[in-house]
mmCIF file of C-alpha atoms in Angstrom:
data_model
loop_
_atom_site.group_PDB
_atom_site.id
_atom_site.type_symbol
_atom_site.label_atom_id
_atom_site.label_comp_id
_atom_site.label_asym_id
_atom_site.label_seq_id
_atom_site.Cartn_x
_atom_site.Cartn_y
_atom_site.Cartn_z
ATOM 1 C CA MET A 1 -0.011 -0.032 0.063
ATOM 2 C CA HIS A 2 1.215 3.467 -0.784
ATOM 3 C CA SER A 3 0.087 6.942 0.163
ATOM 4 C CA ALA A 4 -2.193 8.730 -2.339
ATOM 5 C CA GLN A 5 0.445 11.204 -3.352
ATOM 6 C CA ARG A 6 2.701 8.356 -4.717
ATOM 7 C CA VAL A 7 0.003 7.030 -7.038
ATOM 8 C CA ARG A 8 0.766 9.561 -9.799
ATOM 9 C CA GLY A 9 4.326 8.649 -10.277
ATOM 10 C CA LEU A 10 3.619 4.879 -10.200
ATOM 11 C CA VAL A 11 0.741 5.013 -12.793
ATOM 12 C CA GLN A 12 2.686 7.229 -15.078
ATOM 13 C CA LEU A 13 5.664 5.017 -14.816
ATOM 14 C CA ALA A 14 3.393 2.000 -15.570
ATOM 15 C CA GLU A 15 2.135 3.655 -18.724
ATOM 16 C CA GLY A 16 5.566 4.867 -19.760
ATOM 17 C CA VAL A 17 7.057 1.301 -19.554
ATOM 18 C CA GLY A 18 4.146 -0.160 -21.547
ATOM 19 C CA LEU A 19 1.930 -1.967 -19.076
ATOM 20 C CA ASP A 20 -1.647 -2.452 -20.132
ATOM 21 C CA GLU A 21 -3.332 -2.136 -16.769
ATOM 22 C CA VAL A 22 -2.862 -1.030 -13.146
ATOM 23 C CA TRP A 23 -5.107 -2.026 -10.335
ATOM 24 C CA LEU A 24 -6.025 -0.035 -7.218
ATOM 25 C CA TRP A 25 -7.770 -0.806 -4.026
ATOM 26 C CA GLU A 26 -10.326 0.682 -1.705
ATOM 27 C CA ASP A 27 -9.085 -0.552 1.671
ATOM 28 C CA CYS A 28 -10.235 0.734 5.035
ATOM 29 C CA PHE A 29 -8.981 3.099 6.105
ATOM 30 C CA LEU A 30 -6.516 3.962 3.370
ATOM 31 C CA GLU A 31 -7.194 5.182 -0.122
ATOM 32 C CA GLY A 32 -10.507 5.851 -1.865
ATOM 33 C CA GLY A 33 -11.103 3.722 -4.827
ATOM 34 C CA ILE A 34 -12.997 6.006 -7.245
ATOM 35 C CA SER A 35 -11.002 9.118 -6.387
ATOM 36 C CA SER A 36 -7.701 7.316 -6.837
ATOM 37 C CA ALA A 37 -8.857 5.758 -10.120
ATOM 38 C CA ALA A 38 -10.121 9.030 -11.494
ATOM 39 C CA ALA A 39 -6.956 10.797 -10.731
ATOM 40 C CA ALA A 40 -4.838 7.914 -12.198
ATOM 41 C CA LEU A 41 -6.934 8.104 -15.409
ATOM 42 C CA ALA A 42 -6.473 11.877 -15.602
ATOM 43 C CA TRP A 43 -2.747 11.628 -15.183
ATOM 44 C CA THR A 44 -2.353 9.105 -18.058
ATOM 45 C CA GLU A 45 -3.620 8.721 -21.540
ATOM 46 C CA ARG A 46 -3.778 5.011 -22.430
ATOM 47 C CA ILE A 47 -3.396 2.604 -19.529
ATOM 48 C CA ARG A 48 -6.529 1.031 -18.124
ATOM 49 C CA VAL A 49 -7.227 1.347 -14.393
ATOM 50 C CA GLY A 50 -8.942 -1.345 -12.323
ATOM 51 C CA VAL A 51 -10.512 -0.892 -8.920
ATOM 52 C CA GLY A 52 -10.648 -4.119 -7.027
ATOM 53 C CA LEU A 53 -12.683 -3.629 -5.155
ATOM 54 C CA LEU A 54 -15.415 -1.306 -3.827
ATOM 55 C CA PRO A 55 -16.973 -2.690 -0.594
ATOM 56 C CA VAL A 56 -20.693 -2.643 -1.146
ATOM 57 C CA PRO A 57 -21.709 -2.044 2.509
ATOM 58 C CA LEU A 58 -19.868 1.227 2.397
ATOM 59 C CA ARG A 59 -21.501 2.751 -0.604
ATOM 60 C CA ASN A 60 -25.197 3.430 -1.442
ATOM 61 C CA VAL A 61 -25.747 1.783 -4.829
ATOM 62 C CA ALA A 62 -26.981 4.959 -6.380
ATOM 63 C CA ILE A 63 -23.845 6.838 -5.376
ATOM 64 C CA ALA A 64 -21.738 4.003 -6.701
ATOM 65 C CA ALA A 65 -23.637 4.129 -10.014
ATOM 66 C CA MET A 66 -23.265 7.892 -10.272
ATOM 67 C CA GLU A 67 -19.488 7.778 -9.647
ATOM 68 C CA ILE A 68 -18.903 4.920 -12.058
ATOM 69 C CA ALA A 69 -20.924 6.541 -14.728
ATOM 70 C CA SER A 70 -19.017 9.795 -14.275
ATOM 71 C CA VAL A 71 -15.608 8.098 -14.556
ATOM 72 C CA GLU A 72 -16.758 6.123 -17.646
ATOM 73 C CA ARG A 73 -18.037 9.226 -19.330
ATOM 74 C CA MET A 74 -14.818 11.139 -18.656
ATOM 75 C CA PHE A 75 -12.583 8.246 -19.605
ATOM 76 C CA PRO A 76 -14.572 5.921 -21.940
ATOM 77 C CA GLY A 77 -13.517 2.299 -21.818
ATOM 78 C CA ARG A 78 -10.446 2.812 -19.572
ATOM 79 C CA ALA A 79 -11.733 1.749 -16.150
ATOM 80 C CA ARG A 80 -12.683 -1.559 -14.701
ATOM 81 C CA PHE A 81 -14.745 -1.766 -11.554
ATOM 82 C CA GLY A 82 -15.044 -4.537 -8.981
ATOM 83 C CA VAL A 83 -17.379 -4.707 -6.044
ATOM 84 C CA GLY A 84 -17.525 -7.125 -3.132
ATOM 85 C CA HIS A 85 -18.290 -7.862 0.479
ATOM 86 C CA GLY A 86 -15.372 -5.969 1.915
ATOM 87 C CA VAL A 87 -13.435 -7.233 4.932
ATOM 88 C CA GLN A 88 -16.138 -8.012 7.543
ATOM 89 C CA GLU A 89 -14.113 -6.790 10.432
ATOM 90 C CA TRP A 90 -13.663 -3.391 8.776
ATOM 91 C CA MET A 91 -17.373 -3.287 7.847
ATOM 92 C CA GLY A 92 -18.087 -3.867 11.545
ATOM 93 C CA GLN A 93 -15.816 -0.968 12.549
ATOM 94 C CA VAL A 94 -17.956 1.491 10.533
ATOM 95 C CA GLY A 95 -21.325 0.009 11.476
ATOM 96 C CA ALA A 96 -22.019 -1.296 8.029
ATOM 97 C CA ARG A 97 -21.709 -5.062 8.561
ATOM 98 C CA VAL A 98 -24.848 -6.989 7.479
ATOM 99 C CA GLU A 99 -26.345 -10.273 8.413
ATOM 100 C CA SER A 100 -26.240 -11.705 4.897
ATOM 101 C CA PRO A 101 -23.446 -10.318 2.831
ATOM 102 C CA VAL A 102 -24.358 -12.603 -0.149
ATOM 103 C CA THR A 103 -27.880 -11.266 -0.217
ATOM 104 C CA LEU A 104 -26.620 -7.723 -0.138
ATOM 105 C CA LEU A 105 -24.177 -8.270 -2.940
ATOM 106 C CA ARG A 106 -26.816 -9.966 -5.129
ATOM 107 C CA GLU A 107 -29.226 -7.126 -4.716
ATOM 108 C CA TYR A 108 -26.512 -4.504 -5.153
ATOM 109 C CA VAL A 109 -25.019 -5.918 -8.323
ATOM 110 C CA ASP A 110 -28.497 -6.296 -9.910
ATOM 111 C CA ALA A 111 -29.413 -2.708 -9.127
ATOM 112 C CA LEU A 112 -26.088 -1.289 -10.057
ATOM 113 C CA ARG A 113 -26.025 -2.914 -13.509
ATOM 114 C CA ALA A 114 -29.589 -1.776 -14.143
ATOM 115 C CA LEU A 115 -28.832 1.830 -13.187
ATOM 116 C CA LEU A 116 -25.687 1.843 -15.363
ATOM 117 C CA ARG A 117 -27.860 0.615 -18.308
ATOM 118 C CA GLY A 118 -29.899 3.760 -17.853
ATOM 119 C CA GLU A 119 -32.989 2.065 -16.479
ATOM 120 C CA ARG A 120 -35.449 3.602 -14.120
ATOM 121 C CA VAL A 121 -35.130 1.344 -10.962
ATOM 122 C CA SER A 122 -37.531 0.677 -8.124
ATOM 123 C CA VAL A 123 -36.659 -2.145 -5.813
ATOM 124 C CA GLN A 124 -37.528 -3.042 -2.187
ATOM 125 C CA GLY A 125 -34.941 -5.686 -1.256
ATOM 126 C CA ARG A 126 -33.673 -6.772 2.133
ATOM 127 C CA TYR A 127 -30.848 -4.240 1.859
ATOM 128 C CA VAL A 128 -31.093 -2.368 -1.412
ATOM 129 C CA ARG A 129 -34.071 -0.050 -1.637
ATOM 130 C CA LEU A 130 -34.666 2.379 -4.542
ATOM 131 C CA ASP A 131 -37.748 4.314 -5.406
ATOM 132 C CA ASP A 132 -37.973 5.463 -9.074
ATOM 133 C CA VAL A 133 -34.174 6.151 -9.418
ATOM 134 C CA GLN A 134 -32.595 6.805 -12.806
ATOM 135 C CA LEU A 135 -29.206 8.210 -13.718
ATOM 136 C CA GLY A 136 -29.398 11.590 -15.466
ATOM 137 C CA TRP A 137 -26.006 10.856 -17.183
ATOM 138 C CA PRO A 138 -25.707 7.137 -17.602
ATOM 139 C CA PRO A 139 -22.646 5.677 -19.393
ATOM 140 C CA GLN A 140 -22.802 5.911 -23.135
ATOM 141 C CA ARG A 141 -21.471 2.324 -23.451
ATOM 142 C CA GLY A 142 -21.675 -0.835 -21.370
ATOM 143 C CA VAL A 143 -19.665 -0.870 -18.163
ATOM 144 C CA GLU A 144 -17.999 -4.043 -16.954
ATOM 145 C CA ILE A 145 -18.859 -4.889 -13.348
ATOM 146 C CA LEU A 146 -16.837 -7.536 -11.662
ATOM 147 C CA VAL A 147 -17.358 -9.158 -8.305
ATOM 148 C CA GLY A 148 -14.477 -9.983 -5.926
ATOM 149 C CA ALA A 149 -14.884 -13.338 -4.417
ATOM 150 C CA VAL A 150 -13.201 -15.859 -2.194
ATOM 151 C CA GLY A 151 -15.799 -18.254 -0.766
ATOM 152 C CA PRO A 152 -17.595 -20.664 -3.098
ATOM 153 C CA ARG A 153 -21.081 -19.059 -2.716
ATOM 154 C CA THR A 154 -19.777 -15.669 -3.759
ATOM 155 C CA VAL A 155 -17.692 -17.098 -6.582
ATOM 156 C CA ARG A 156 -20.866 -18.889 -7.889
ATOM 157 C CA LEU A 157 -22.836 -15.655 -7.388
ATOM 158 C CA SER A 158 -20.387 -13.722 -9.457
ATOM 159 C CA GLY A 159 -21.146 -16.017 -12.381
ATOM 160 C CA GLU A 160 -24.903 -15.403 -11.928
ATOM 161 C CA VAL A 161 -24.894 -11.613 -11.741
ATOM 162 C CA ALA A 162 -21.614 -10.034 -12.842
ATOM 163 C CA ASP A 163 -19.528 -9.530 -15.920
ATOM 164 C CA GLY A 164 -16.390 -11.022 -14.364
ATOM 165 C CA THR A 165 -14.794 -12.343 -11.182
ATOM 166 C CA ILE A 166 -11.878 -11.049 -9.216
ATOM 167 C CA LEU A 167 -9.922 -13.638 -7.230
ATOM 168 C CA SER A 168 -7.625 -12.417 -4.438
ATOM 169 C CA GLU A 169 -3.968 -13.101 -3.855
ATOM 170 C CA VAL A 170 -5.009 -16.019 -1.507
ATOM 171 C CA THR A 171 -6.175 -18.058 -4.506
ATOM 172 C CA PRO A 172 -3.610 -20.529 -5.883
ATOM 173 C CA ALA A 173 -3.815 -22.103 -9.330
ATOM 174 C CA ASP A 174 -6.049 -24.987 -8.104
ATOM 175 C CA GLY A 175 -8.307 -22.432 -6.504
ATOM 176 C CA VAL A 176 -8.617 -20.621 -9.844
ATOM 177 C CA ARG A 177 -9.657 -23.884 -11.499
ATOM 178 C CA ASP A 178 -12.314 -24.446 -8.874
ATOM 179 C CA ALA A 179 -13.532 -20.864 -9.223
ATOM 180 C CA VAL A 180 -13.833 -21.070 -13.026
ATOM 181 C CA ARG A 181 -16.070 -24.147 -12.534
ATOM 182 C CA LEU A 182 -18.242 -22.450 -9.980
ATOM 183 C CA VAL A 183 -18.545 -19.351 -12.137
ATOM 184 C CA GLN A 184 -19.717 -21.510 -14.992
ATOM 185 C CA GLU A 185 -22.228 -23.247 -12.742
ATOM 186 C CA GLY A 186 -23.578 -19.838 -11.793
ATOM 187 C CA ARG A 187 -23.804 -18.613 -15.392
ATOM 188 C CA GLU A 188 -25.646 -21.764 -16.487
ATOM 189 C CA ALA A 189 -28.007 -21.466 -13.537
ATOM 190 C CA ALA A 190 -28.845 -17.920 -14.521
ATOM 191 C CA GLY A 191 -29.061 -18.650 -18.241
ATOM 192 C CA ARG A 192 -26.180 -16.391 -19.065
ATOM 193 C CA SER A 193 -23.814 -16.605 -22.051
ATOM 194 C CA GLY A 194 -21.041 -14.590 -23.556
ATOM 195 C CA GLU A 195 -17.730 -13.547 -22.038
ATOM 196 C CA HIS A 196 -16.932 -13.529 -18.337
ATOM 197 C CA ALA A 197 -13.586 -12.157 -17.260
ATOM 198 C CA VAL A 198 -11.519 -13.773 -14.577
ATOM 199 C CA VAL A 199 -8.944 -11.466 -12.891
ATOM 200 C CA SER A 200 -6.594 -13.116 -10.419
ATOM 201 C CA TYR A 201 -4.120 -11.396 -8.125
ATOM 202 C CA LEU A 202 -0.674 -12.903 -7.612
ATOM 203 C CA LEU A 203 1.618 -11.944 -4.806
ATOM 204 C CA ALA A 204 5.118 -11.595 -6.237
ATOM 205 C CA ALA A 205 8.501 -10.635 -4.915
ATOM 206 C CA THR A 206 11.989 -10.415 -6.454
ATOM 207 C CA GLY A 207 15.416 -9.490 -5.227
ATOM 208 C CA ASP A 208 17.822 -11.034 -2.727
ATOM 209 C CA ASP A 209 15.196 -10.919 0.027
ATOM 210 C CA GLY A 210 12.176 -11.828 -2.204
ATOM 211 C CA TYR A 211 11.536 -15.265 -0.735
ATOM 212 C CA ALA A 212 11.668 -14.055 2.815
ATOM 213 C CA ARG A 213 9.273 -11.154 2.113
ATOM 214 C CA LEU A 214 6.808 -13.358 0.300
ATOM 215 C CA ARG A 215 6.830 -15.907 3.044
ATOM 216 C CA GLY A 216 6.443 -13.288 5.698
ATOM 217 C CA GLU A 217 3.397 -11.788 3.936
ATOM 218 C CA ILE A 218 1.711 -15.151 3.438
ATOM 219 C CA GLU A 219 2.376 -16.267 7.039
ATOM 220 C CA GLY A 220 1.147 -12.836 8.229
ATOM 221 C CA LYS A 221 -2.170 -13.596 6.502
ATOM 222 C CA GLY A 222 -2.313 -16.845 8.411
ATOM 223 C CA LEU A 223 -2.067 -18.833 5.145
ATOM 224 C CA GLY A 224 1.385 -20.472 5.599
ATOM 225 C CA HIS A 225 -0.331 -23.815 5.314
ATOM 226 C CA VAL A 226 -1.784 -23.168 1.835
ATOM 227 C CA PRO A 227 0.504 -24.453 -0.912
ATOM 228 C CA GLY A 228 1.131 -22.526 -4.149
ATOM 229 C CA LEU A 229 0.467 -19.045 -2.938
ATOM 230 C CA GLY A 230 2.495 -16.278 -4.473
ATOM 231 C CA VAL A 231 5.777 -16.434 -6.344
ATOM 232 C CA ALA A 232 9.248 -15.151 -5.620
ATOM 233 C CA GLY A 233 12.475 -15.183 -7.616
ATOM 234 C CA ASP A 234 13.715 -13.854 -11.008
ATOM 235 C CA ALA A 235 11.684 -12.923 -14.099
ATOM 236 C CA GLU A 236 11.354 -16.485 -15.204
ATOM 237 C CA ALA A 237 10.059 -17.686 -11.904
ATOM 238 C CA VAL A 238 7.515 -14.906 -11.748
ATOM 239 C CA ALA A 239 6.474 -15.457 -15.329
ATOM 240 C CA GLU A 240 5.923 -19.147 -14.578
ATOM 241 C CA GLY A 241 3.647 -18.144 -11.739
ATOM 242 C CA VAL A 242 1.605 -15.952 -14.068
ATOM 243 C CA ARG A 243 1.447 -18.811 -16.607
ATOM 244 C CA ARG A 244 0.088 -21.205 -13.995
ATOM 245 C CA LEU A 245 -2.822 -18.860 -13.152
ATOM 246 C CA ALA A 246 -3.472 -18.289 -16.895
ATOM 247 C CA ASP A 247 -3.475 -21.997 -17.601
ATOM 248 C CA ALA A 248 -5.980 -22.426 -14.760
ATOM 249 C CA GLY A 249 -8.364 -19.942 -16.346
ATOM 250 C CA ALA A 250 -7.400 -16.391 -15.396
ATOM 251 C CA ASP A 251 -7.694 -13.864 -18.256
ATOM 252 C CA THR A 252 -5.823 -11.182 -16.319
ATOM 253 C CA VAL A 253 -3.127 -11.794 -13.780
ATOM 254 C CA VAL A 254 -2.391 -8.761 -11.538
ATOM 255 C CA LEU A 255 1.039 -8.919 -10.004
ATOM 256 C CA GLU A 256 0.817 -7.601 -6.420
ATOM 257 C CA PRO A 257 4.006 -6.616 -4.635
ATOM 258 C CA THR A 258 4.397 -7.452 -0.959
ATOM 259 C CA GLY A 259 3.254 -4.798 1.449
ATOM 260 C CA ASP A 260 6.937 -4.179 2.380
ATOM 261 C CA GLU A 261 8.226 -3.984 -1.164
ATOM 262 C CA PRO A 262 11.305 -1.608 -0.846
ATOM 263 C CA ASP A 263 11.199 -0.294 -4.426
ATOM 264 C CA PRO A 264 7.745 -0.068 -5.970
ATOM 265 C CA GLU A 265 9.060 1.800 -9.044
ATOM 266 C CA GLY A 266 11.664 -0.899 -9.584
ATOM 267 C CA PHE A 267 8.948 -3.563 -9.211
ATOM 268 C CA VAL A 268 6.931 -1.851 -11.949
ATOM 269 C CA ARG A 269 9.997 -1.808 -14.290
ATOM 270 C CA PHE A 270 10.755 -5.442 -13.455
ATOM 271 C CA VAL A 271 7.231 -6.478 -14.375
ATOM 272 C CA ALA A 272 7.125 -4.517 -17.627
ATOM 273 C CA GLN A 273 10.766 -5.017 -18.906
ATOM 274 C CA GLU A 274 11.571 -8.524 -17.634
ATOM 275 C CA VAL A 275 8.352 -10.528 -16.795
ATOM 276 C CA ARG A 276 6.056 -9.355 -19.474
ATOM 277 C CA PRO A 277 8.242 -10.454 -22.451
ATOM 278 C CA LEU A 278 8.219 -13.944 -21.059
ATOM 279 C CA VAL A 279 4.459 -14.254 -20.934
ATOM 280 C CA GLY A 280 3.405 -12.350 -24.079
#
């Protein structure tokens, strides 16, 4: 994680060295996802910016639709948006934790996508309630809405209601395969067809202390017992980690540096100049 004032240099560097996408977070209580994404898009000209993800308990769905529509109108086709449960402990800290996160997410994504299509929406759900709401300035083209998911119920739900699925850095290659299967089950149950993006984060570290930093991060998350998480080493080792997730079904692999990465700019250059040529 980096302070907001460092984002400008990092995204401009990422564009300058030829990367296709950068992904930002909305983590409590750090950076705002929409504000950071809008600034990153304004500071650059070509690169796509993903937000993975916006915690739905924190944002009224109409506000989220308004902001997403505004970003899409200002920067057509350059932003990707993910929504999800958010970390439940954090949701509790701000008084936003709900009894059924899955129900909230289903209601939220259905309403959000309808609003972004320009529809007039009235709904009285368990959590999402709208009375004759319609965006005055809906997007002029379709907006991709992805769902961040870890548990099997949410992964399956993402197939039912969303345009794509975001899998966190705690998902190894076998987990990606399982997720792709669950997504397909959800899509079939909902009678959906067409493309469904799968974005997978991959913890990565390089340099002399890369293995130690990666292991420290994984153990700090309480996941030292899970095989196949993250990758450390030289460009070929990291590229092989990317290929494993791609072979398992990921369309986009987001290389996530460890939280104690000592040289974020160097990491961006390493990914662009050394790893990317090895994975195409």
